[in-house]
Amino acid sequence: MTGLRKFVHLVENETIKLVKRRRFTLVMVLLLAMVSLFAYAQQLTQARMLQRVGTLDWKPVLQQQIADYESRMKNVYVPDERKRYYQFKIEQARYYLNKNIDPAAPGTSTFVRTFMDLSASLLLPLLVVTLSADLVSNEWSEGTIKLLLTRPVKRWKILAAKYAALMMFVTLTILSAFLAAAAVGGLFFGWTGWTMPVASGFSVVGGQLDASTAVMIPQWQYILRAYGLGWAVSVTIATLTFTLSIMVRHAAAAMGIMLAALIGGNILIDLAGDWTAAKYLFMVNLRITGYLSGMAPPIEGMSLPFSLTVLAVWALAALIAGFAAFTKRDVLA
Amino acid sequence: MAKQNETVLSVRNLEKTIGGNKLIHNLSFDVRAGEVFGFLGPNGAGKTTTIRMLVGLIKPTGGTVQIGGHDLQRDFVNAMREVGCIVENPELYKFLTGRENLQQFARMSDGISNERIDEVIRLVGLENRIHDKVKTYSLGMRQRLGIAQALLGKPKLLILDEPTNGLDPGGIRELREFVRTLAEHEGVGVFISSHLLSEIEMMCDRVAILHQGRCLYEGSVSELIANQQGEYVWRAEPAEKAFDLLREHPDVRGVLLDQAAIRCQTAPERVPDINKYLVDSGIKVFSLMQATPSLEDLFLEMTGGDRIA
Ligand SMILES: Nc1ncnc2c1ncn2[C@@H]1O[C@H](COP(=O)(O)OP(=O)(O)OP(=O)(O)O)[C@@H](O)[C@H]1O
Ligand SMILES: [Mg+2]
């Protein structure tokens, strides 16, 4: 038997275990539930907006939004950070108006895009954490590690097979997120909008929104990029959780650590405007789809390549630590 | 399978220290093909710790383990091809069926066919429940499934850690016959740990007795029994002289002077001659008794009673 075929057998084993533990089923159910909730909420918001503006035409809506932001900026209690963000929004809205682009053109493809913007930094990472938090530690707590590691297979290969299976399921999760959002969005908002041009590639230079690098791309292309970035975030979070499940004996502890990091990261983004070193934390780099739409980076000096590099370095370091610990550790369970 | 008298497991100067505590001291022994080797010791003696080192679950702090001629540390994969084992309880995947469990392990070894899986299922008598989830199994059924997975790869060496745990008397007897058959007909070397001497006595050819991580005795079971049947106590005067005479006698071993009594070991048929020799040498023999502690007594004596190590 060749080495590769044997490895495929190992991955097959891990896949069977993951499926039979119903982990992936849980993720799918959660995903579908959240997509439906989001779609319902989105539809409600649109209906509200419509009521307020009194017309389906998006231009007045956008003008109303600009007026909204401008009035909020006049409020002296709004911190400068917020004001800057409103300024970007206003400039973006004006850009859309000038170019005659509906930024929230109804249709499932816009919902698919929004869904990734909303879930890349918290929902998808949480789903991926449920997949991986006990992937290794359950073998210890159930005692099966003794049977697993007394086979004629090197330890690192067993761990690599587990990781490969996890990566497969993370990829499946992102694919399913896309399919679920497209299907549910289609039912709620209609099946259109895939080729609508969207502006991407805004950059922020010295606190100013620089539209000179912005380009028009079809929405499906934008979605492809956004889901690619969502995949990168999910892979990183899955890798970090995977290592935690090697280091920490209890799944609940691994889950707790990741929850604290993810939620803490989302809070930190709003707090750490001046603490520039925070940009090297993985959890501050998860709102990665924001770079596509031209959102202000949470901390000065952050960019798409920067965030991707930070995520890759964290994932790689975790993986090395995980493999080192797993291959050396005494099995006393 | 393995040739008779081939050494399938060779342990040399094995040591393990965990957290500053030396749990295993300088352990050496061999297990040959076709023999059942008993590993005996009270709770906490270090049986499981030793077995974990034999199958690569923990790293020894000293010494070597060779399985089927392959060094476990340097050639893990080839060494592990020759072993089937159960360490402590057979913990299997509860959410899989018995057969799915066996398939998991079959995929991890080379060339285990579906026929082989069915064969081991029949061997351990689990045909009727093999398609049920393991979480519905009784402890005894899990033991059987554990043995089935250990046998899958037709190992030269079978390592069983207290395998009679949870088996009913019928199951224990069945296991005993099963182990003997494997050793005698298939030439498998079986390494079996237990804290019950009676169990070892009925099943094993040779035995090592472990206490507080040290080997107190290693040898054949029959010799251990013979030794014990041959323990005699003389009460004689002058005791010192009798002690010296017995100690120098070629047929006598393990002579101990205990106040006026002299304990020693010898073959029963030599006793009249030895007694005559003492009397002829001018010793006054007041009494001669056969001391026959049972194997259990010996074991308790060796290992310091029922205290946990
Ligand atoms: N993880 C550990 N850290 C430190 N000491 C340990 C650890 N595991 C076991 N020990 C100690 O090692 C000694 C031997 O334990 P072991 O489990 O090998 O005994 P055993 O002979 O299998 O006993 P039993 O008959 O109860 O199964 C005990 O004194 C125990 O306290
Ligand atoms: Mg034990």
JSON list of N, CA and C in Angstrom, two decimals, chain A residues 27 68 87 97 120 123 135 139 155 167 171 175 193 274 332:
[
{"chain": "A", "resi": 27, "resn": "VAL", "atom": "N", "xyz": [-23.54, 22.05, 12.75]},
{"chain": "A", "resi": 27, "resn": "VAL", "atom": "CA", "xyz": [-23.10, 23.26, 12.07]},
{"chain": "A", "resi": 27, "resn": "VAL", "atom": "C", "xyz": [-24.07, 23.64, 10.95]},
{"chain": "A", "resi": 68, "resn": "ASP", "atom": "N", "xyz": [-28.61, 61.58, 7.46]},
{"chain": "A", "resi": 68, "resn": "ASP", "atom": "CA", "xyz": [-28.53, 60.94, 8.79]},
{"chain": "A", "resi": 68, "resn": "ASP", "atom": "C", "xyz": [-27.13, 61.05, 9.37]},
{"chain": "A", "resi": 87, "resn": "GLN", "atom": "N", "xyz": [-17.85, 59.72, 8.00]},
{"chain": "A", "resi": 87, "resn": "GLN", "atom": "CA", "xyz": [-17.32, 60.46, 6.86]},
{"chain": "A", "resi": 87, "resn": "GLN", "atom": "C", "xyz": [-17.10, 59.52, 5.68]},
{"chain": "A", "resi": 97, "resn": "LEU", "atom": "N", "xyz": [-23.90, 57.41, -5.58]},
{"chain": "A", "resi": 97, "resn": "LEU", "atom": "CA", "xyz": [-24.89, 58.28, -6.21]},
{"chain": "A", "resi": 97, "resn": "LEU", "atom": "C", "xyz": [-24.38, 58.83, -7.54]},
{"chain": "A", "resi": 120, "resn": "ALA", "atom": "N", "xyz": [-18.29, 36.96, 8.89]},
{"chain": "A", "resi": 120, "resn": "ALA", "atom": "CA", "xyz": [-16.89, 36.54, 8.79]},
{"chain": "A", "resi": 120, "resn": "ALA", "atom": "C", "xyz": [-16.14, 36.68, 10.11]},
{"chain": "A", "resi": 123, "resn": "LEU", "atom": "N", "xyz": [-19.73, 34.82, 13.43]},
{"chain": "A", "resi": 123, "resn": "LEU", "atom": "CA", "xyz": [-20.59, 33.64, 13.26]},
{"chain": "A", "resi": 123, "resn": "LEU", "atom": "C", "xyz": [-19.83, 32.45, 12.66]},
{"chain": "A", "resi": 135, "resn": "LEU", "atom": "N", "xyz": [-11.84, 18.06, 18.69]},
{"chain": "A", "resi": 135, "resn": "LEU", "atom": "CA", "xyz": [-11.42, 17.12, 17.66]},
{"chain": "A", "resi": 135, "resn": "LEU", "atom": "C", "xyz": [-10.33, 16.18, 18.18]},
{"chain": "A", "resi": 139, "resn": "GLU", "atom": "N", "xyz": [-10.60, 12.31, 21.91]},
{"chain": "A", "resi": 139, "resn": "GLU", "atom": "CA", "xyz": [-9.91, 11.02, 21.87]},
{"chain": "A", "resi": 139, "resn": "GLU", "atom": "C", "xyz": [-9.26, 10.74, 23.23]},
{"chain": "A", "resi": 155, "resn": "ARG", "atom": "N", "xyz": [2.71, 9.05, 14.72]},
{"chain": "A", "resi": 155, "resn": "ARG", "atom": "CA", "xyz": [1.76, 9.97, 15.35]},
{"chain": "A", "resi": 155, "resn": "ARG", "atom": "C", "xyz": [1.45, 11.18, 14.50]},
{"chain": "A", "resi": 167, "resn": "MET", "atom": "N", "xyz": [-9.92, 20.56, 7.64]},
{"chain": "A", "resi": 167, "resn": "MET", "atom": "CA", "xyz": [-9.88, 21.55, 6.57]},
{"chain": "A", "resi": 167, "resn": "MET", "atom": "C", "xyz": [-10.97, 21.28, 5.52]},
{"chain": "A", "resi": 171, "resn": "THR", "atom": "N", "xyz": [-13.96, 23.94, 4.65]},
{"chain": "A", "resi": 171, "resn": "THR", "atom": "CA", "xyz": [-14.27, 24.35, 3.28]},
{"chain": "A", "resi": 171, "resn": "THR", "atom": "C", "xyz": [-15.73, 24.06, 2.96]},
{"chain": "A", "resi": 175, "resn": "LEU", "atom": "N", "xyz": [-18.71, 26.66, 1.79]},
{"chain": "A", "resi": 175, "resn": "LEU", "atom": "CA", "xyz": [-19.55, 26.37, 0.62]},
{"chain": "A", "resi": 175, "resn": "LEU", "atom": "C", "xyz": [-21.02, 26.32, 1.01]},
{"chain": "A", "resi": 193, "resn": "GLY", "atom": "N", "xyz": [-29.24, 39.72, -9.40]},
{"chain": "A", "resi": 193, "resn": "GLY", "atom": "CA", "xyz": [-28.21, 40.64, -8.91]},
{"chain": "A", "resi": 193, "resn": "GLY", "atom": "C", "xyz": [-26.79, 40.16, -9.06]},
{"chain": "A", "resi": 274, "resn": "ASP", "atom": "N", "xyz": [-6.12, 53.53, 19.51]},
{"chain": "A", "resi": 274, "resn": "ASP", "atom": "CA", "xyz": [-4.80, 54.11, 19.77]},
{"chain": "A", "resi": 274, "resn": "ASP", "atom": "C", "xyz": [-3.75, 53.07, 20.11]},
{"chain": "A", "resi": 332, "resn": "LEU", "atom": "N", "xyz": [-1.10, 9.28, 29.15]},
{"chain": "A", "resi": 332, "resn": "LEU", "atom": "CA", "xyz": [-1.39, 8.73, 30.48]},
{"chain": "A", "resi": 332, "resn": "LEU", "atom": "C", "xyz": [-2.90, 8.69, 30.72]}
]
